[in-house]
mmCIF file of C-alpha atoms and ligand atoms in Angstrom:
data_model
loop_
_atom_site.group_PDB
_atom_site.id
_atom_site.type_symbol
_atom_site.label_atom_id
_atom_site.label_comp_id
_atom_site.label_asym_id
_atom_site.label_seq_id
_atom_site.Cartn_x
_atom_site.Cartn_y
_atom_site.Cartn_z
ATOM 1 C CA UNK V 1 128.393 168.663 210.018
ATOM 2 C CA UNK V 2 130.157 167.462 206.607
ATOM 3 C CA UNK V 3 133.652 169.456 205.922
ATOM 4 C CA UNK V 4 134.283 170.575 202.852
ATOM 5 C CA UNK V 5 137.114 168.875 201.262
ATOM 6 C CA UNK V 6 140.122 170.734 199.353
ATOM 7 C CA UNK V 7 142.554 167.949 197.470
ATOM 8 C CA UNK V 8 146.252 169.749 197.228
ATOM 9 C CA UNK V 9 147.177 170.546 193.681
ATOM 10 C CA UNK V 10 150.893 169.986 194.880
ATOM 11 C CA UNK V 11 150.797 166.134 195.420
ATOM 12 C CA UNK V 12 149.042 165.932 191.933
ATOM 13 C CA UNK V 13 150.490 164.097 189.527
ATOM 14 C CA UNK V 14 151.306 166.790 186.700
ATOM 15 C CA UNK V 15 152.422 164.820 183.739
ATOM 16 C CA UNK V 16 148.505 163.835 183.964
ATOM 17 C CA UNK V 17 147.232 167.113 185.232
ATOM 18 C CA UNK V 18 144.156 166.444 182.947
ATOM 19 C CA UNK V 19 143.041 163.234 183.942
ATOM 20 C CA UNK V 20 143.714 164.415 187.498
ATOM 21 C CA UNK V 21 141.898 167.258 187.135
ATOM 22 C CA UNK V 22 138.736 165.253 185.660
ATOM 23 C CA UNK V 23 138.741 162.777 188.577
ATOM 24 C CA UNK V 24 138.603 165.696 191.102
ATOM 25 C CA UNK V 25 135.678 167.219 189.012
ATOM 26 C CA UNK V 26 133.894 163.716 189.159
ATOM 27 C CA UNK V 27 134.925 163.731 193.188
ATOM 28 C CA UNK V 28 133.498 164.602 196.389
ATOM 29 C CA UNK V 29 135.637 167.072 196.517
ATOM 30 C CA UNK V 30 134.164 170.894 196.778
ATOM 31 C CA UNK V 31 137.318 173.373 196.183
ATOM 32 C CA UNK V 32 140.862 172.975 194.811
ATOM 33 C CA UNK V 33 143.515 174.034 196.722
ATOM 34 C CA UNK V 34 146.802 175.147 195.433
ATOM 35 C CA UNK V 35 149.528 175.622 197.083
ATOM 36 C CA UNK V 36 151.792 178.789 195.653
ATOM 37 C CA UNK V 37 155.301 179.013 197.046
ATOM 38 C CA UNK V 38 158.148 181.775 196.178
ATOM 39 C CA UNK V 39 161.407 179.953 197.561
ATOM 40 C CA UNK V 40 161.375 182.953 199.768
ATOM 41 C CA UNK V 41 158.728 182.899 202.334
ATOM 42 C CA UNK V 42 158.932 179.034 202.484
ATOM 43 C CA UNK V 43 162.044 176.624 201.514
ATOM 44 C CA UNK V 44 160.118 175.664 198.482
ATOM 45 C CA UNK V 45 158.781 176.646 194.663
ATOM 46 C CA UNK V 46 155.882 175.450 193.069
ATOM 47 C CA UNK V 47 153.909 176.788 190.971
ATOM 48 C CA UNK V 48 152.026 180.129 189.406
ATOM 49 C CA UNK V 49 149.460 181.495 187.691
ATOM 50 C CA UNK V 50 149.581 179.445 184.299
ATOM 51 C CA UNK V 51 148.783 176.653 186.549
ATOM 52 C CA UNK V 52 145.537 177.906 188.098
ATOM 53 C CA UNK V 53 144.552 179.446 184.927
ATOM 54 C CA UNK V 54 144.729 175.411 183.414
ATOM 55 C CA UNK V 55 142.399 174.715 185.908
ATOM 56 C CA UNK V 56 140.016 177.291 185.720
ATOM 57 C CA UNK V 57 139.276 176.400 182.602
ATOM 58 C CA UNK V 58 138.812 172.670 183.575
ATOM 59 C CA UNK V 59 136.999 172.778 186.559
ATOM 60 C CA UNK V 60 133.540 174.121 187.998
ATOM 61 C CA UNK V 61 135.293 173.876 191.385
ATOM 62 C CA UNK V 62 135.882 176.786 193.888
ATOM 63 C CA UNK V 63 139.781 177.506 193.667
ATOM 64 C CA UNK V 64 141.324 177.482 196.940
ATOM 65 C CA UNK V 65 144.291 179.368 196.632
ATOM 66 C CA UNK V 66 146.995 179.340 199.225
ATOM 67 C CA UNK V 67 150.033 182.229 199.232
ATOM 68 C CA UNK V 68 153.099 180.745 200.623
ATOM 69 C CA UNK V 69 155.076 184.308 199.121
ATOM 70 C CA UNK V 70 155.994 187.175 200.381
ATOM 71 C CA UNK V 71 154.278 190.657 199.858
ATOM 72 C CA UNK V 72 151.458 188.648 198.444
ATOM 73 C CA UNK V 73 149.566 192.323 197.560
ATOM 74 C CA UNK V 74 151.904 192.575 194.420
ATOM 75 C CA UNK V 75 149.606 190.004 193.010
ATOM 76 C CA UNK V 76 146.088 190.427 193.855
ATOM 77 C CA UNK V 77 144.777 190.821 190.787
ATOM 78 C CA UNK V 78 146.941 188.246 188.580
ATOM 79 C CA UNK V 79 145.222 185.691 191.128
ATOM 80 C CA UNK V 80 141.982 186.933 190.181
ATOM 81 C CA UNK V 81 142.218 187.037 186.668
ATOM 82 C CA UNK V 82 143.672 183.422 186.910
ATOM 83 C CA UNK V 83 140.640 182.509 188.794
ATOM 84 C CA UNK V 84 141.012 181.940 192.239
ATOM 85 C CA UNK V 85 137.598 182.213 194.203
ATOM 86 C CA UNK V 86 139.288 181.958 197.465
ATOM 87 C CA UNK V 87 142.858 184.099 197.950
ATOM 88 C CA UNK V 88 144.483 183.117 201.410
ATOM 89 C CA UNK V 89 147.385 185.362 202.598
ATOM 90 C CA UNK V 90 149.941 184.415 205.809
ATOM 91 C CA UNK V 91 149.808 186.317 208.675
ATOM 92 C CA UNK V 92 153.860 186.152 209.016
ATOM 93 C CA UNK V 93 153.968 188.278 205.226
ATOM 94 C CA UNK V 94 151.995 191.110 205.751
ATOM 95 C CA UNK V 95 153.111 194.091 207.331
ATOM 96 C CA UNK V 96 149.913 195.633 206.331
ATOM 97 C CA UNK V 97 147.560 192.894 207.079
ATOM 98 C CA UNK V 98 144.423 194.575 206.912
ATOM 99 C CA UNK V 99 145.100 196.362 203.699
ATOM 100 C CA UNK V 100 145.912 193.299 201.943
ATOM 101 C CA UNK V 101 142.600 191.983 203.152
ATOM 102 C CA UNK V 102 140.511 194.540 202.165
ATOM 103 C CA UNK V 103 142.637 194.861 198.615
ATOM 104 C CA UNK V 104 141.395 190.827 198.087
ATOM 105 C CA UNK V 105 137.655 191.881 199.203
ATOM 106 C CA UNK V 106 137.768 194.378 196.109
ATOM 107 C CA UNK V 107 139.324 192.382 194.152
ATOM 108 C CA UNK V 108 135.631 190.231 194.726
ATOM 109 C CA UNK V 109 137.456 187.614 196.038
ATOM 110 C CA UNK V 110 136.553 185.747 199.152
ATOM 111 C CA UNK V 111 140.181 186.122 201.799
ATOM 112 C CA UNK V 112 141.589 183.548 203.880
ATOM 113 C CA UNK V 113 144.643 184.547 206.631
ATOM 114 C CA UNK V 114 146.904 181.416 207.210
ATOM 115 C CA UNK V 115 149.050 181.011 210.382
ATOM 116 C CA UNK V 116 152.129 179.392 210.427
ATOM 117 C CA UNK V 117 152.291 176.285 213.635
ATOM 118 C CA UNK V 118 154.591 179.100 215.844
ATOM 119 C CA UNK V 119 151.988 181.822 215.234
ATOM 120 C CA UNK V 120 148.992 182.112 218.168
ATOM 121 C CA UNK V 121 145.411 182.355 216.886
ATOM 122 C CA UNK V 122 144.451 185.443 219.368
ATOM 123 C CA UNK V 123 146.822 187.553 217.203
ATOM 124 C CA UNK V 124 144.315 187.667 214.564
ATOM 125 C CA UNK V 125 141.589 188.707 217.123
ATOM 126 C CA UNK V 126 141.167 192.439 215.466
ATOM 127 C CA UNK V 127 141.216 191.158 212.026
ATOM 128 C CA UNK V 128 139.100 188.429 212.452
ATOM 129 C CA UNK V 129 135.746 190.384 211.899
ATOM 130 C CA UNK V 130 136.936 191.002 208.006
ATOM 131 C CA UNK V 131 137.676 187.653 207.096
ATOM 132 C CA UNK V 132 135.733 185.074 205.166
ATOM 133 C CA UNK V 133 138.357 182.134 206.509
ATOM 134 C CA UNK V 134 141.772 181.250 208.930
ATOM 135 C CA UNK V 135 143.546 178.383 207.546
ATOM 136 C CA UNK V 136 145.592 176.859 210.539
ATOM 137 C CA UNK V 137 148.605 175.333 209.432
ATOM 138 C CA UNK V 138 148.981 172.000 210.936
ATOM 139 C CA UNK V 139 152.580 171.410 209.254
ATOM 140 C CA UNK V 140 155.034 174.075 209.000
ATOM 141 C CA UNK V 141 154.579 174.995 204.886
ATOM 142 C CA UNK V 142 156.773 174.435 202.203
ATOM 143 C CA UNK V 143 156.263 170.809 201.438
ATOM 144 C CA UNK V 144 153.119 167.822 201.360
ATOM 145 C CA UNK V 145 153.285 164.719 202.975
ATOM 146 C CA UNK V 146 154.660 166.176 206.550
ATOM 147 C CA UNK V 147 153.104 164.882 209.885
ATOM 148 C CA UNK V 148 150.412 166.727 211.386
ATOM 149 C CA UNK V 149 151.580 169.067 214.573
ATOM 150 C CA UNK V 150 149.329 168.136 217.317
ATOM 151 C CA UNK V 151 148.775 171.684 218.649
ATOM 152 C CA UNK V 152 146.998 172.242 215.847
ATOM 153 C CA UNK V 153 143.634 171.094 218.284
ATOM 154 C CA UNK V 154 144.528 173.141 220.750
ATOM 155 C CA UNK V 155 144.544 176.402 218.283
ATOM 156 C CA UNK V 156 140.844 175.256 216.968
ATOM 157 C CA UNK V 157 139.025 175.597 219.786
ATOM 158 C CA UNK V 158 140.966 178.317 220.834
ATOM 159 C CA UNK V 159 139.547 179.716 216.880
ATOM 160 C CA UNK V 160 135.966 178.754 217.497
ATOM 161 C CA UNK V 161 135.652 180.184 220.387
ATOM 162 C CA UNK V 162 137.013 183.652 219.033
ATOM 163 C CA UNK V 163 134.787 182.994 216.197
ATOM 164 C CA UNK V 164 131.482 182.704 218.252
ATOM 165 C CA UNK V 165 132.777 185.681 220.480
ATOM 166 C CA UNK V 166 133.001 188.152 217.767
ATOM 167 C CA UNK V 167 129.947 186.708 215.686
ATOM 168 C CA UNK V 168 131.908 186.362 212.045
ATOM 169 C CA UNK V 169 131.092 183.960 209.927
ATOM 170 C CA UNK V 170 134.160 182.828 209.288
ATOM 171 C CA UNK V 171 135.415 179.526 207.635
ATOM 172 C CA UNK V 172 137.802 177.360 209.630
ATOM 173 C CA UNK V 173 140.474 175.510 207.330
ATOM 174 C CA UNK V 174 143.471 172.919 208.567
ATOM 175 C CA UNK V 175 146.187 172.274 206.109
ATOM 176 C CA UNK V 176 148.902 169.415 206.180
ATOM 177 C CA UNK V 177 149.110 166.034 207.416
ATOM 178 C CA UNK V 178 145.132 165.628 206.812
ATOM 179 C CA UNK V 179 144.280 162.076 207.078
ATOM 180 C CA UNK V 180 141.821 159.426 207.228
ATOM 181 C CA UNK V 181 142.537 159.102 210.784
ATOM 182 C CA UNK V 182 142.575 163.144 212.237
ATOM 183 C CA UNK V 183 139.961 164.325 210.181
ATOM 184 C CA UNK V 184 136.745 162.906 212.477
ATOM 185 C CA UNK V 185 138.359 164.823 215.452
ATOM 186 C CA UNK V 186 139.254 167.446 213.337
ATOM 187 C CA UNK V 187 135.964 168.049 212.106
ATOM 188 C CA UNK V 188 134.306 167.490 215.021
ATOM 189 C CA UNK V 189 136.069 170.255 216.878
ATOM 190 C CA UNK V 190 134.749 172.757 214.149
ATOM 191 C CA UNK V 191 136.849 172.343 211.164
ATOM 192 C CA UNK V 192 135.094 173.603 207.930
ATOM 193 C CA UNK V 193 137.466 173.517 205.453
ATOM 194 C CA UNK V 194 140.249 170.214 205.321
ATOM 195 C CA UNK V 195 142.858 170.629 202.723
ATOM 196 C CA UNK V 196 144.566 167.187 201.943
ATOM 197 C CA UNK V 197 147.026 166.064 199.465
ATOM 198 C CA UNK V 198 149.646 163.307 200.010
ATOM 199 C CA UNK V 199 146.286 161.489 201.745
ATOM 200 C CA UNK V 200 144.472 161.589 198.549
ATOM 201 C CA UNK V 201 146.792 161.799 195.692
ATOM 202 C CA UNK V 202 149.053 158.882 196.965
ATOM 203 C CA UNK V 203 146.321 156.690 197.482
ATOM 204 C CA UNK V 204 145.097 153.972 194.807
ATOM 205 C CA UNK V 205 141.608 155.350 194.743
ATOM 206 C CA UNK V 206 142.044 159.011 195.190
ATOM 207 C CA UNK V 207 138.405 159.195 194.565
ATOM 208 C CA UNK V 208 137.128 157.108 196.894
ATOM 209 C CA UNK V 209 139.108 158.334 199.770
ATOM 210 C CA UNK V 210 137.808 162.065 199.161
ATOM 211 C CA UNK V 211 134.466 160.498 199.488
ATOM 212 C CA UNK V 212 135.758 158.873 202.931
ATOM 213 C CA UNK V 213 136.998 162.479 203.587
ATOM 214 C CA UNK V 214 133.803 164.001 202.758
ATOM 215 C CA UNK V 215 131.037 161.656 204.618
ATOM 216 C CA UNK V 216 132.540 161.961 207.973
ATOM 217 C CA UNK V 217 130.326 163.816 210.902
HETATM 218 C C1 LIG L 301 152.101 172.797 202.708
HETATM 219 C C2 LIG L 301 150.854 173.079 201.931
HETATM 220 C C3 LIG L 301 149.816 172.037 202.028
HETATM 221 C C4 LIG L 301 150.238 170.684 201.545
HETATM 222 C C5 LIG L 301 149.403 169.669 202.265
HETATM 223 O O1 LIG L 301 152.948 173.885 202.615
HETATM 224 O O2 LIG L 301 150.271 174.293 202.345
HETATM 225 O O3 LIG L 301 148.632 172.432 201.353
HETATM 226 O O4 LIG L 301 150.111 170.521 200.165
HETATM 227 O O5 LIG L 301 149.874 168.437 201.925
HETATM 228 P P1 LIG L 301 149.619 167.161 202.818
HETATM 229 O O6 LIG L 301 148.150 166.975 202.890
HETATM 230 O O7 LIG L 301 150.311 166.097 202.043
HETATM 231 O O8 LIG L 301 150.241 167.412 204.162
HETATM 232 ZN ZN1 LIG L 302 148.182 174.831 201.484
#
Protein backbone atom coordinates (compact mmCIF):
# COMPACT_ATOMS: atom_id res chain seq x y z
CA UNK A 1 0.00 0.00 0.00
CA UNK A 2 0.97 3.68 -1.31
CA UNK A 3 0.31 6.53 1.53
CA UNK A 4 -1.15 9.38 0.64
CA UNK A 5 1.07 12.28 0.92
CA UNK A 6 0.08 15.77 2.65
CA UNK A 7 3.07 18.57 2.02
CA UNK A 8 2.76 21.19 5.18
CA UNK A 9 1.59 24.58 4.07
CA UNK A 10 3.74 25.94 7.08
CA UNK A 11 7.30 25.22 5.69
CA UNK A 12 6.05 26.81 2.35
CA UNK A 13 7.70 29.47 1.14
CA UNK A 14 4.94 32.35 1.19
CA UNK A 15 6.46 35.22 -0.64
CA UNK A 16 5.95 32.53 -3.61
CA UNK A 17 2.81 30.96 -2.33
CA UNK A 18 1.76 30.76 -6.07
CA UNK A 19 4.46 29.08 -7.63
CA UNK A 20 4.44 26.82 -4.57
CA UNK A 21 1.13 26.15 -4.81
CA UNK A 22 1.43 25.18 -8.70
CA UNK A 23 4.32 22.76 -8.04
CA UNK A 24 2.21 20.90 -5.40
CA UNK A 25 -0.72 20.79 -7.99
CA UNK A 26 1.81 19.33 -10.62
CA UNK A 27 3.08 16.85 -7.54
CA UNK A 28 2.49 13.52 -6.26
CA UNK A 29 1.08 14.92 -3.66
CA UNK A 30 -2.85 14.04 -2.88
CA UNK A 31 -4.05 16.64 -0.01
CA UNK A 32 -2.69 19.90 1.45
CA UNK A 33 -2.23 20.15 4.84
CA UNK A 34 -2.30 23.28 6.82
CA UNK A 35 -1.35 23.74 9.86
CA UNK A 36 -3.69 26.47 11.93
CA UNK A 37 -2.28 27.60 15.25
CA UNK A 38 -3.91 30.23 17.87
CA UNK A 39 -0.75 31.09 20.14
CA UNK A 40 -2.97 29.54 22.70
CA UNK A 41 -3.33 25.89 22.37
CA UNK A 42 0.27 25.65 20.95
CA UNK A 43 3.37 28.20 21.48
CA UNK A 44 2.84 29.29 17.96
CA UNK A 45 0.61 31.48 15.22
CA UNK A 46 0.25 30.82 11.78
CA UNK A 47 -2.15 31.30 9.77
CA UNK A 48 -6.21 31.55 8.98
CA UNK A 49 -8.78 31.36 6.80
CA UNK A 50 -7.65 33.94 4.01
CA UNK A 51 -4.92 31.52 3.59
CA UNK A 52 -6.91 28.36 2.81
CA UNK A 53 -9.37 30.30 0.93
CA UNK A 54 -6.01 31.33 -1.57
CA UNK A 55 -5.68 27.89 -1.99
CA UNK A 56 -8.93 26.71 -2.64
CA UNK A 57 -9.10 28.61 -5.36
CA UNK A 58 -5.69 27.32 -6.70
CA UNK A 59 -5.79 23.88 -6.14
CA UNK A 60 -7.96 20.68 -7.09
CA UNK A 61 -6.33 19.13 -4.00
CA UNK A 62 -8.17 17.74 -0.88
CA UNK A 63 -7.43 20.40 1.97
CA UNK A 64 -6.10 18.82 4.95
CA UNK A 65 -6.77 21.04 7.61
CA UNK A 66 -5.16 20.72 10.98
CA UNK A 67 -6.64 22.81 14.30
CA UNK A 68 -3.85 23.55 16.59
CA UNK A 69 -6.67 26.19 18.58
CA UNK A 70 -8.63 25.96 21.18
CA UNK A 71 -12.52 25.52 21.19
CA UNK A 72 -12.07 24.72 17.56
CA UNK A 73 -16.29 24.46 17.32
CA UNK A 74 -16.35 28.38 17.18
CA UNK A 75 -15.20 27.87 13.68
CA UNK A 76 -16.70 25.03 11.94
CA UNK A 77 -18.23 26.62 9.41
CA UNK A 78 -15.60 29.53 8.49
CA UNK A 79 -13.36 26.31 7.71
CA UNK A 80 -15.89 25.09 5.47
CA UNK A 81 -16.69 27.97 3.61
CA UNK A 82 -12.84 28.47 3.20
CA UNK A 83 -12.71 25.04 1.84
CA UNK A 84 -11.29 22.56 3.88
CA UNK A 85 -12.36 18.92 2.81
CA UNK A 86 -10.77 17.43 5.78
CA UNK A 87 -11.27 19.42 9.43
CA UNK A 88 -9.00 17.69 12.16
CA UNK A 89 -9.69 18.73 15.81
CA UNK A 90 -7.17 17.78 19.04
CA UNK A 91 -8.29 15.59 21.45
CA UNK A 92 -6.56 17.86 24.36
CA UNK A 93 -9.29 21.00 23.12
CA UNK A 94 -12.45 19.54 23.29
CA UNK A 95 -14.37 19.20 26.26
CA UNK A 96 -17.17 18.07 24.14
CA UNK A 97 -15.41 15.84 21.79
CA UNK A 98 -18.12 14.11 20.26
CA UNK A 99 -20.20 17.15 19.60
CA UNK A 100 -17.53 18.83 17.81
CA UNK A 101 -17.30 15.73 15.69
CA UNK A 102 -20.60 15.35 14.77
CA UNK A 103 -20.90 19.46 14.28
CA UNK A 104 -17.84 18.83 11.39
CA UNK A 105 -19.93 15.69 9.93
CA UNK A 106 -22.83 18.32 9.26
CA UNK A 107 -20.90 20.69 8.31
CA UNK A 108 -20.20 17.79 5.20
CA UNK A 109 -16.87 17.75 6.10
CA UNK A 110 -14.82 14.65 6.52
CA UNK A 111 -13.22 14.89 10.72
CA UNK A 112 -9.91 13.99 11.81
CA UNK A 113 -9.06 13.83 15.95
CA UNK A 114 -5.27 14.60 16.50
CA UNK A 115 -3.40 13.45 19.67
CA UNK A 116 -0.79 15.24 21.11
CA UNK A 117 2.79 12.65 21.78
CA UNK A 118 1.60 12.56 25.86
CA UNK A 119 -1.95 11.58 24.88
CA UNK A 120 -2.67 7.44 24.68
CA UNK A 121 -4.50 6.21 21.57
CA UNK A 122 -7.08 3.87 23.70
CA UNK A 123 -8.59 7.18 24.96
CA UNK A 124 -10.21 7.66 21.73
CA UNK A 125 -11.59 4.03 21.81
CA UNK A 126 -15.48 5.29 22.15
CA UNK A 127 -15.08 7.91 19.61
CA UNK A 128 -13.31 6.08 17.24
CA UNK A 129 -16.43 4.54 15.45
CA UNK A 130 -17.42 8.34 14.24
CA UNK A 131 -14.34 9.30 12.78
CA UNK A 132 -13.16 9.42 9.21
CA UNK A 133 -9.24 9.83 10.54
CA UNK A 134 -6.64 10.03 13.92
CA UNK A 135 -3.71 12.04 13.10
CA UNK A 136 -0.90 10.90 15.61
CA UNK A 137 1.34 13.55 16.37
CA UNK A 138 4.82 12.40 16.09
CA UNK A 139 6.31 15.93 17.31
CA UNK A 140 4.76 17.83 19.99
CA UNK A 141 2.83 20.80 17.65
CA UNK A 142 3.55 24.22 17.33
CA UNK A 143 6.46 24.27 14.98
CA UNK A 144 7.97 22.17 11.50
CA UNK A 145 11.19 20.82 11.23
CA UNK A 146 11.19 19.00 14.91
CA UNK A 147 12.53 15.35 15.25
CA UNK A 148 10.20 12.61 15.07
CA UNK A 149 9.24 11.02 18.75
CA UNK A 150 9.87 7.42 18.43
CA UNK A 151 6.76 6.26 20.35
CA UNK A 152 4.97 7.36 17.72
CA UNK A 153 5.31 3.29 16.36
CA UNK A 154 4.35 2.06 19.30
CA UNK A 155 0.86 4.20 19.25
CA UNK A 156 0.23 2.83 15.45
CA UNK A 157 -0.12 -0.48 16.01
CA UNK A 158 -1.62 0.10 19.12
CA UNK A 159 -4.29 2.37 16.42
CA UNK A 160 -4.61 -0.42 13.92
CA UNK A 161 -5.37 -2.77 16.01
CA UNK A 162 -8.30 -0.64 17.64
CA UNK A 163 -9.16 0.12 14.16
CA UNK A 164 -9.66 -3.56 12.98
CA UNK A 165 -11.37 -4.29 16.45
CA UNK A 166 -14.12 -1.88 16.07
CA UNK A 167 -14.42 -2.27 12.13
CA UNK A 168 -14.20 1.76 11.18
CA UNK A 169 -12.81 2.74 8.35
CA UNK A 170 -10.80 5.09 9.59
CA UNK A 171 -7.73 6.95 8.06
CA UNK A 172 -4.44 6.75 9.95
CA UNK A 173 -2.30 10.10 9.63
CA UNK A 174 1.42 10.85 11.31
CA UNK A 175 2.46 14.42 11.45
CA UNK A 176 6.05 15.88 12.13
CA UNK A 177 9.46 14.84 11.55
CA UNK A 178 8.21 12.79 8.29
CA UNK A 179 11.16 11.82 6.34
CA UNK A 180 12.67 9.99 3.61
CA UNK A 181 14.03 7.66 6.05
CA UNK A 182 10.72 6.81 8.67
CA UNK A 183 8.23 6.85 6.17
CA UNK A 184 8.83 2.96 4.71
CA UNK A 185 8.37 1.78 8.39
CA UNK A 186 5.86 4.15 8.88
CA UNK A 187 3.82 3.08 6.16
CA UNK A 188 4.37 -0.26 6.50
CA UNK A 189 2.95 -0.42 9.98
CA UNK A 190 -0.41 1.04 8.54
CA UNK A 191 0.07 4.64 8.05
CA UNK A 192 -2.44 6.14 5.48
CA UNK A 193 -2.04 9.54 5.61
CA UNK A 194 1.94 11.18 6.03
CA UNK A 195 1.94 14.86 6.47
CA UNK A 196 5.50 16.31 5.71
CA UNK A 197 6.87 19.71 5.45
CA UNK A 198 10.45 20.75 6.39
CA UNK A 199 11.23 17.18 4.33
CA UNK A 200 9.75 18.53 1.25
CA UNK A 201 9.78 22.22 1.25
CA UNK A 202 13.53 22.46 2.30
CA UNK A 203 14.62 20.21 -0.21
CA UNK A 204 16.01 21.34 -3.79
CA UNK A 205 13.46 19.29 -5.63
CA UNK A 206 10.42 19.45 -3.50
CA UNK A 207 8.77 17.67 -6.29
CA UNK A 208 10.70 14.93 -6.68
CA UNK A 209 10.98 14.01 -3.11
CA UNK A 210 6.99 13.91 -2.76
CA UNK A 211 7.24 11.46 -5.53
CA UNK A 212 9.96 9.49 -3.31
CA UNK A 213 7.32 9.99 -0.53
CA UNK A 214 4.57 8.73 -2.56
CA UNK A 215 6.08 5.40 -4.37
CA UNK A 216 7.12 3.76 -1.23
CA UNK A 217 5.28 0.22 -0.23
C1 LIG B 1 3.41 20.80 13.72
C2 LIG B 1 2.52 20.64 12.53
C3 LIG B 1 3.10 19.85 11.43
C4 LIG B 1 4.36 20.40 10.86
C5 LIG B 1 5.13 19.25 10.27
O1 LIG B 1 2.72 21.47 14.72
O2 LIG B 1 1.30 20.03 12.90
O3 LIG B 1 2.15 19.65 10.39
O4 LIG B 1 4.15 21.38 9.89
O5 LIG B 1 6.34 19.73 9.87
P1 LIG B 1 7.60 18.80 9.67
O6 LIG B 1 7.24 17.81 8.63
O7 LIG B 1 8.64 19.77 9.24
O8 LIG B 1 7.90 18.16 11.00
ZN1 LIG C 1 -0.15 19.42 11.19
Amino acid sequence: MTAIIAPSLLSANFATLHSEITMLNQSDASWLHFDVMDGVFVPNISFGFEIIKTVRALSEKTLDVHLMIVQPERYITRFKQAGADVLTVHYEACDHLHRVVEEIKEANMKVGVAINPHTPVHLLEDILPELDMVLIMSVNPGFGGQKFIENTYNKILKLQEMILECGSNTLIEVDGGVNLSNAGELISLGVDVLVAGNTVFSAPNPKEVIHQLASLK
